[in-house]
mmCIF file of C-alpha atoms in Angstrom:
data_model
loop_
_atom_site.group_PDB
_atom_site.id
_atom_site.type_symbol
_atom_site.label_atom_id
_atom_site.label_comp_id
_atom_site.label_asym_id
_atom_site.label_seq_id
_atom_site.Cartn_x
_atom_site.Cartn_y
_atom_site.Cartn_z
ATOM 1 C CA MET A 134 100.698 135.830 -169.028
ATOM 2 C CA LYS A 135 99.679 138.629 -171.442
ATOM 3 C CA SER A 136 102.754 140.194 -169.567
ATOM 4 C CA ALA A 137 104.949 137.747 -170.540
ATOM 5 C CA LEU A 138 103.434 136.702 -173.837
ATOM 6 C CA ARG A 139 104.234 140.873 -174.606
ATOM 7 C CA SER A 140 107.899 140.507 -173.406
ATOM 8 C CA LEU A 141 108.363 137.778 -175.680
ATOM 9 C CA ILE A 142 106.339 140.064 -179.335
ATOM 10 C CA ASP A 143 108.641 142.904 -177.940
ATOM 11 C CA GLU A 144 111.562 140.733 -178.380
ATOM 12 C CA SER A 145 111.236 139.258 -181.337
ATOM 13 C CA VAL A 146 109.953 142.635 -182.901
ATOM 14 C CA THR A 147 113.514 144.180 -182.184
ATOM 15 C CA ILE A 148 115.377 141.123 -183.209
ATOM 16 C CA ILE A 149 113.126 141.314 -186.524
ATOM 17 C CA ARG A 150 113.672 144.941 -187.084
ATOM 18 C CA GLU A 151 117.740 144.893 -185.892
ATOM 19 C CA VAL A 152 118.041 142.084 -188.871
ATOM 20 C CA ALA A 153 116.530 144.624 -190.945
ATOM 21 C CA ALA A 154 118.290 147.192 -190.395
ATOM 22 C CA GLU A 155 121.816 145.251 -190.236
ATOM 23 C CA PHE A 156 121.661 143.409 -193.033
ATOM 24 C CA GLU A 157 121.816 143.873 -196.466
ATOM 25 C CA ARG A 158 119.496 141.383 -197.862
ATOM 26 C CA PRO A 159 117.699 139.283 -194.886
ATOM 27 C CA VAL A 160 114.576 136.428 -196.471
ATOM 28 C CA MET A 161 112.401 134.882 -194.038
ATOM 29 C CA LEU A 162 111.406 131.215 -194.422
ATOM 30 C CA PHE A 163 107.873 130.763 -194.332
ATOM 31 C CA SER A 164 106.100 127.346 -195.271
ATOM 32 C CA GLY A 165 102.353 128.072 -194.070
ATOM 33 C CA GLY A 166 103.265 126.554 -190.535
ATOM 34 C CA LYS A 167 102.430 127.835 -187.695
ATOM 35 C CA ASP A 168 105.394 129.252 -186.342
ATOM 36 C CA SER A 169 106.150 131.013 -189.633
ATOM 37 C CA VAL A 170 102.834 132.582 -189.229
ATOM 38 C CA VAL A 171 103.196 134.002 -186.054
ATOM 39 C CA MET A 172 107.180 135.072 -187.487
ATOM 40 C CA LEU A 173 105.578 136.766 -190.419
ATOM 41 C CA HIS A 174 102.599 138.603 -188.512
ATOM 42 C CA LEU A 175 105.026 139.643 -185.688
ATOM 43 C CA ALA A 176 107.541 140.992 -189.044
ATOM 44 C CA ALA A 177 104.385 142.636 -190.397
ATOM 45 C CA ARG A 178 104.018 144.486 -186.706
ATOM 46 C CA ALA A 179 107.576 145.417 -186.553
ATOM 47 C CA PHE A 180 107.072 147.889 -190.104
ATOM 48 C CA SER A 181 103.757 148.623 -190.122
ATOM 49 C CA PRO A 182 102.074 150.799 -191.890
ATOM 50 C CA ALA A 183 105.105 149.887 -194.528
ATOM 51 C CA ARG A 184 105.375 146.601 -196.364
ATOM 52 C CA VAL A 185 107.667 144.153 -194.850
ATOM 53 C CA PRO A 186 110.920 145.483 -196.168
ATOM 54 C CA PHE A 187 111.990 141.813 -197.190
ATOM 55 C CA PRO A 188 110.858 139.130 -199.178
ATOM 56 C CA VAL A 189 109.861 135.493 -198.052
ATOM 57 C CA MET A 190 110.388 132.030 -199.072
ATOM 58 C CA HIS A 191 109.469 128.346 -198.887
ATOM 59 C CA ILE A 192 111.609 125.304 -199.686
ATOM 60 C CA ASP A 193 109.152 122.942 -201.242
ATOM 61 C CA THR A 194 109.871 119.465 -201.289
ATOM 62 C CA GLY A 195 106.969 119.281 -203.373
ATOM 63 C CA HIS A 196 105.310 116.430 -201.335
ATOM 64 C CA ASN A 197 103.376 118.720 -199.040
ATOM 65 C CA PHE A 198 99.735 118.717 -197.623
ATOM 66 C CA ALA A 199 97.600 120.713 -199.867
ATOM 67 C CA GLU A 200 95.669 122.612 -197.160
ATOM 68 C CA VAL A 201 99.205 123.762 -196.112
ATOM 69 C CA ILE A 202 99.959 125.251 -199.789
ATOM 70 C CA GLU A 203 96.501 126.859 -200.558
ATOM 71 C CA PHE A 204 97.446 128.953 -197.443
ATOM 72 C CA ARG A 205 100.711 129.636 -198.069
ATOM 73 C CA ASP A 206 99.598 131.652 -201.000
ATOM 74 C CA ARG A 207 96.641 133.213 -199.758
ATOM 75 C CA ALA A 208 98.781 134.398 -196.612
ATOM 76 C CA VAL A 209 101.486 135.713 -199.064
ATOM 77 C CA ARG A 210 99.023 137.469 -200.926
ATOM 78 C CA ASP A 211 96.996 138.995 -198.366
ATOM 79 C CA LEU A 212 99.893 140.479 -195.868
ATOM 80 C CA ASP A 213 101.680 141.511 -199.582
ATOM 81 C CA VAL A 214 105.026 140.291 -199.258
ATOM 82 C CA GLN A 215 107.174 138.452 -201.874
ATOM 83 C CA LEU A 216 107.307 135.080 -202.399
ATOM 84 C CA ILE A 217 110.267 132.902 -203.375
ATOM 85 C CA VAL A 218 110.222 128.543 -203.857
ATOM 86 C CA GLY A 219 113.170 127.108 -203.708
ATOM 87 C CA SER A 220 111.799 123.514 -205.504
ATOM 88 C CA VAL A 221 113.679 120.301 -204.360
ATOM 89 C CA GLN A 222 111.998 118.468 -207.494
ATOM 90 C CA ALA A 223 114.329 121.091 -209.594
ATOM 91 C CA SER A 224 116.703 120.317 -207.745
ATOM 92 C CA ILE A 225 116.551 116.530 -208.594
ATOM 93 C CA ASP A 226 116.133 117.456 -212.217
ATOM 94 C CA ALA A 227 118.827 119.049 -212.379
ATOM 95 C CA GLY A 228 120.753 116.510 -210.813
ATOM 96 C CA ARG A 229 122.168 118.207 -207.507
ATOM 97 C CA ILE A 230 120.667 115.675 -205.631
ATOM 98 C CA GLN A 231 119.156 112.170 -206.158
ATOM 99 C CA ASP A 232 115.367 111.322 -205.051
ATOM 100 C CA VAL A 233 114.727 108.699 -202.702
ATOM 101 C CA THR A 234 111.952 105.576 -203.233
ATOM 102 C CA GLY A 235 110.592 103.601 -200.911
ATOM 103 C CA PRO A 236 107.785 103.181 -198.418
ATOM 104 C CA ARG A 237 109.656 105.094 -196.137
ATOM 105 C CA ALA A 238 111.039 107.265 -198.052
ATOM 106 C CA SER A 239 111.423 111.039 -197.619
ATOM 107 C CA ARG A 240 112.633 114.245 -199.323
ATOM 108 C CA ASN A 241 112.581 116.282 -196.139
ATOM 109 C CA PRO A 242 116.733 115.401 -195.735
ATOM 110 C CA LEU A 243 116.785 116.579 -199.596
ATOM 111 C CA GLN A 244 115.740 120.220 -198.867
ATOM 112 C CA THR A 245 119.528 120.965 -197.378
ATOM 113 C CA VAL A 246 120.912 121.751 -200.753
ATOM 114 C CA THR A 247 117.968 123.235 -201.838
ATOM 115 C CA LEU A 248 118.400 125.653 -199.293
ATOM 116 C CA LEU A 249 121.869 126.444 -199.731
ATOM 117 C CA ASP A 250 121.627 126.644 -203.767
ATOM 118 C CA SER A 251 118.877 129.601 -203.024
ATOM 119 C CA ILE A 252 120.377 131.295 -200.215
ATOM 120 C CA ALA A 253 123.731 131.248 -202.665
ATOM 121 C CA GLU A 254 121.749 132.440 -205.801
ATOM 122 C CA HIS A 255 119.868 135.757 -204.286
ATOM 123 C CA ARG A 256 122.912 136.323 -202.501
ATOM 124 C CA PHE A 257 120.876 136.157 -198.615
ATOM 125 C CA ASP A 258 123.083 137.318 -195.639
ATOM 126 C CA ALA A 259 120.026 136.516 -193.326
ATOM 127 C CA VAL A 260 117.548 134.058 -193.374
ATOM 128 C CA PHE A 261 115.145 133.954 -190.335
ATOM 129 C CA GLY A 262 113.758 130.992 -189.182
ATOM 130 C CA GLY A 263 110.857 130.235 -186.940
ATOM 131 C CA ALA A 264 113.000 127.528 -184.566
ATOM 132 C CA ARG A 265 112.338 127.810 -181.107
ATOM 133 C CA ARG A 266 114.407 126.161 -178.342
ATOM 134 C CA ASP A 267 111.862 124.356 -176.411
ATOM 135 C CA GLU A 268 111.276 121.864 -179.592
ATOM 136 C CA GLU A 269 114.496 120.155 -179.900
ATOM 137 C CA ARG A 270 117.822 119.831 -178.428
ATOM 138 C CA ALA A 271 119.457 120.828 -181.240
ATOM 139 C CA ARG A 272 117.472 123.421 -181.278
ATOM 140 C CA ALA A 273 118.093 124.629 -178.026
ATOM 141 C CA LYS A 274 121.639 125.209 -178.597
ATOM 142 C CA GLU A 275 121.178 127.864 -180.978
ATOM 143 C CA ARG A 276 121.703 131.223 -180.486
ATOM 144 C CA VAL A 277 119.375 133.933 -181.587
ATOM 145 C CA TYR A 278 122.126 135.090 -184.475
ATOM 146 C CA SER A 279 123.507 131.774 -185.995
ATOM 147 C CA HIS A 280 126.524 131.819 -188.123
ATOM 148 C CA ARG A 281 126.830 129.309 -190.940
ATOM 149 C CA ASP A 282 129.806 129.892 -193.177
ATOM 150 C CA ALA A 283 130.656 129.677 -196.814
ATOM 151 C CA PHE A 284 129.424 126.151 -197.140
ATOM 152 C CA GLY A 285 126.821 126.617 -195.438
ATOM 153 C CA GLN A 286 127.453 124.608 -192.038
ATOM 154 C CA TRP A 287 127.032 125.244 -188.440
ATOM 155 C CA ASP A 288 129.371 124.703 -185.586
ATOM 156 C CA PRO A 289 127.731 124.407 -182.161
ATOM 157 C CA LYS A 290 130.866 124.752 -180.208
ATOM 158 C CA SER A 291 132.266 128.186 -181.698
ATOM 159 C CA GLN A 292 128.918 130.435 -181.287
ATOM 160 C CA ARG A 293 128.812 134.239 -180.584
ATOM 161 C CA PRO A 294 127.856 134.836 -176.889
ATOM 162 C CA GLU A 295 124.759 136.807 -176.902
ATOM 163 C CA LEU A 296 125.154 139.027 -173.507
ATOM 164 C CA TRP A 297 122.374 141.161 -173.002
ATOM 165 C CA GLY A 298 120.486 140.398 -176.014
ATOM 166 C CA ILE A 299 123.698 142.393 -177.648
ATOM 167 C CA TYR A 300 123.915 140.568 -180.999
ATOM 168 C CA ASN A 301 127.066 140.233 -183.458
ATOM 169 C CA GLY A 302 126.081 140.124 -187.396
ATOM 170 C CA LYS A 303 130.055 140.515 -188.988
ATOM 171 C CA HIS A 304 130.129 138.143 -191.084
ATOM 172 C CA ARG A 305 132.770 137.918 -194.402
ATOM 173 C CA GLN A 306 131.312 137.633 -198.126
ATOM 174 C CA GLY A 307 129.508 134.765 -198.875
ATOM 175 C CA GLU A 308 128.653 133.525 -195.479
ATOM 176 C CA HIS A 309 125.084 133.802 -193.727
ATOM 177 C CA PHE A 310 123.522 133.727 -190.603
ATOM 178 C CA ARG A 311 120.270 132.053 -189.755
ATOM 179 C CA ILE A 312 118.069 134.083 -187.391
ATOM 180 C CA PHE A 313 115.752 132.786 -185.324
ATOM 181 C CA PRO A 314 112.933 135.436 -183.202
ATOM 182 C CA LEU A 315 111.162 133.062 -181.533
ATOM 183 C CA SER A 316 113.979 131.346 -179.908
ATOM 184 C CA ASN A 317 112.473 132.056 -176.924
ATOM 185 C CA TRP A 318 108.813 130.826 -177.119
ATOM 186 C CA THR A 319 107.359 127.704 -176.086
ATOM 187 C CA GLU A 320 104.168 126.002 -178.275
ATOM 188 C CA LEU A 321 102.200 127.317 -175.686
ATOM 189 C CA ASP A 322 103.259 131.083 -176.256
ATOM 190 C CA ILE A 323 102.201 130.478 -180.287
ATOM 191 C CA TRP A 324 98.818 129.333 -179.454
ATOM 192 C CA ARG A 325 98.372 131.847 -177.224
ATOM 193 C CA PHE A 326 99.314 134.621 -179.248
ATOM 194 C CA VAL A 327 97.379 133.278 -182.493
ATOM 195 C CA ALA A 328 94.218 132.974 -179.783
ATOM 196 C CA ASP A 329 95.139 136.903 -178.452
ATOM 197 C CA TYR A 330 95.977 137.986 -182.304
ATOM 198 C CA ASN A 331 93.050 136.623 -184.214
ATOM 199 C CA ILE A 332 95.617 135.156 -186.368
ATOM 200 C CA ASP A 333 94.601 132.499 -189.167
ATOM 201 C CA LEU A 334 95.817 128.785 -189.355
ATOM 202 C CA PRO A 335 95.478 126.313 -191.656
ATOM 203 C CA ASN A 336 92.887 124.236 -191.189
ATOM 204 C CA ILE A 337 94.717 120.785 -190.220
ATOM 205 C CA TYR A 338 96.331 122.475 -187.004
ATOM 206 C CA TYR A 339 92.282 122.052 -185.788
ATOM 207 C CA ALA A 340 90.557 118.497 -185.220
ATOM 208 C CA HIS A 341 89.031 117.088 -188.505
ATOM 209 C CA ARG A 342 88.193 113.468 -190.083
ATOM 210 C CA ARG A 343 91.502 111.865 -192.003
ATOM 211 C CA GLN A 344 91.925 108.658 -193.408
ATOM 212 C CA VAL A 345 94.945 107.605 -191.670
ATOM 213 C CA PHE A 346 97.700 104.785 -190.400
ATOM 214 C CA ARG A 347 99.739 103.627 -187.704
ATOM 215 C CA ARG A 348 103.657 103.547 -188.649
ATOM 216 C CA ASP A 349 105.623 103.223 -185.525
ATOM 217 C CA GLY A 350 103.393 104.431 -183.634
ATOM 218 C CA MET A 351 102.209 107.361 -184.531
ATOM 219 C CA TRP A 352 99.500 108.254 -187.162
ATOM 220 C CA MET A 353 100.574 109.046 -190.165
ATOM 221 C CA ALA A 354 98.129 110.558 -192.926
ATOM 222 C CA VAL A 355 97.042 108.991 -196.381
ATOM 223 C CA SER A 356 98.713 110.934 -199.072
ATOM 224 C CA PRO A 357 99.396 110.688 -202.828
ATOM 225 C CA PHE A 358 103.156 110.720 -201.697
ATOM 226 C CA LEU A 359 102.322 108.095 -198.605
ATOM 227 C CA THR A 360 100.545 104.827 -199.031
ATOM 228 C CA PRO A 361 100.871 102.305 -196.432
ATOM 229 C CA GLU A 362 102.408 98.646 -196.374
ATOM 230 C CA LYS A 363 100.688 95.831 -196.313
ATOM 231 C CA ASP A 364 100.545 95.203 -192.539
ATOM 232 C CA GLU A 365 99.518 98.950 -191.956
ATOM 233 C CA THR A 366 95.283 99.221 -191.644
ATOM 234 C CA VAL A 367 94.159 102.614 -192.849
ATOM 235 C CA SER A 368 90.704 103.882 -190.437
ATOM 236 C CA GLU A 369 89.232 107.151 -190.321
ATOM 237 C CA GLU A 370 90.250 109.285 -187.299
ATOM 238 C CA LEU A 371 89.600 112.541 -185.498
ATOM 239 C CA VAL A 372 93.018 113.916 -185.972
ATOM 240 C CA ARG A 373 95.180 117.303 -185.383
ATOM 241 C CA PHE A 374 98.528 118.242 -186.357
ATOM 242 C CA ARG A 375 100.963 120.019 -184.232
ATOM 243 C CA THR A 376 103.320 120.649 -186.454
ATOM 244 C CA VAL A 377 103.591 120.813 -190.727
ATOM 245 C CA GLY A 378 106.364 119.664 -192.767
ATOM 246 C CA ASP A 379 106.326 116.923 -195.685
ATOM 247 C CA ALA A 380 103.299 115.130 -195.727
ATOM 248 C CA THR A 381 105.554 111.951 -195.864
ATOM 249 C CA CYS A 382 106.747 112.321 -192.050
ATOM 250 C CA THR A 383 105.031 114.650 -190.976
ATOM 251 C CA ALA A 384 102.377 112.531 -187.918
ATOM 252 C CA ALA A 385 99.050 113.947 -186.785
ATOM 253 C CA ILE A 386 97.591 113.247 -182.739
ATOM 254 C CA GLU A 387 94.392 111.996 -181.922
ATOM 255 C CA SER A 388 92.509 114.891 -181.022
ATOM 256 C CA SER A 389 89.201 116.661 -180.561
ATOM 257 C CA ALA A 390 90.239 120.085 -180.272
ATOM 258 C CA THR A 391 88.289 121.977 -182.732
ATOM 259 C CA THR A 392 88.918 125.878 -181.708
ATOM 260 C CA ILE A 393 92.246 127.616 -180.532
ATOM 261 C CA GLU A 394 91.257 127.503 -176.758
ATOM 262 C CA GLN A 395 90.699 123.250 -177.136
ATOM 263 C CA VAL A 396 94.427 123.576 -178.582
ATOM 264 C CA ILE A 397 95.687 125.397 -176.078
ATOM 265 C CA ALA A 398 94.051 123.284 -173.160
ATOM 266 C CA GLU A 399 95.128 120.512 -175.003
ATOM 267 C CA THR A 400 98.681 121.954 -175.295
ATOM 268 C CA ALA A 401 99.156 123.282 -171.881
ATOM 269 C CA VAL A 402 99.059 119.184 -170.714
ATOM 270 C CA ALA A 403 101.431 117.984 -173.195
ATOM 271 C CA ARG A 404 104.292 116.897 -171.865
ATOM 272 C CA ILE A 405 106.111 116.151 -175.320
ATOM 273 C CA THR A 406 107.189 118.659 -178.071
ATOM 274 C CA GLU A 407 105.237 118.159 -181.479
ATOM 275 C CA ARG A 408 108.706 117.254 -183.127
ATOM 276 C CA GLY A 409 108.958 114.954 -180.974
ATOM 277 C CA ALA A 410 105.477 113.365 -181.130
ATOM 278 C CA THR A 411 104.963 113.866 -184.707
ATOM 279 C CA ARG A 412 107.806 113.920 -186.349
ATOM 280 C CA ALA A 413 109.573 110.866 -188.538
ATOM 281 C CA ASP A 414 112.435 112.466 -189.204
ATOM 282 C CA ASP A 415 113.196 113.369 -185.783
ATOM 283 C CA ARG A 416 113.739 109.549 -184.850
ATOM 284 C CA ILE A 417 116.484 108.657 -187.013
ATOM 285 C CA SER A 418 118.872 109.145 -184.117
ATOM 286 C CA ASP A 419 119.475 111.399 -180.492
ATOM 287 C CA ALA A 420 121.765 113.507 -182.775
ATOM 288 C CA GLY A 421 120.198 113.321 -185.996
ATOM 289 C CA MET A 422 118.707 117.175 -186.087
ATOM 290 C CA GLU A 423 122.412 118.173 -185.398
ATOM 291 C CA ASP A 424 123.539 115.992 -187.713
ATOM 292 C CA ARG A 425 121.540 117.877 -190.998
ATOM 293 C CA LYS A 426 122.441 121.094 -189.530
ATOM 294 C CA ARG A 427 125.877 120.709 -189.140
ATOM 295 C CA VAL A 428 125.531 120.880 -192.900
ATOM 296 C CA GLY A 429 123.183 123.322 -193.350
ATOM 297 C CA TYR A 430 119.475 122.345 -192.613
ATOM 298 C CA PHE A 431 117.095 124.781 -191.279
#
């Protein structure tokens, strides 16, 4: 296991260094979630003792867990990296997108316009993302260097070969690449890295008591952005989050895992990926994620 994780670390560090050398204006997406935290720590390892030579960017729906935003700000301060925030609320105020309303409304799909606008504004030509192939079928189709056209769109049928780890970053002006250095990692690999290198994560990844209610078979957390309907009963449960995103579509799981070792043991026997088990937005349709990615989603 140690050898396999070491190989994954070496591969990711090599990819991050290659992108920094090959592209003019890279940026790393950073939400404060576990995958983006691991990716940022790998970037810090890649360039140590120098600073990470590119900024990080968070596309903020405005409907985040407070614990994650506090962690995000602390992490970028501790690692001394520049944080750029693309605001969905600012996009709504500017008339670029229309806000959604209703008991099941979520701003999560609205992030695409803000993401593409932020990439264009800062002229980023390479955007690191923390997606892994084991998360979801559309993400399993991604290359490590995933080409996006001048409209930010992705065509899964015309991707470039990546034989023997050779990556082709050639692109025209206005186009960019999404870079996925964690492609070959699994959720279990992420947690083993967190354990081995004593990586700090938002506390909601560990079991805690929280006000939740059942919706579509999932435990949704009560928050200022998500309230139960009349037939949805609120109770206090011992839960944790396997993935962190917009609070309106990210569910918790019942868990008593309060330590990294207990989370690893729990993850090792899980048979459903974290997105499959806890992300309401991925249940729109079988091709929901792929449809969103085609028009520029993460």
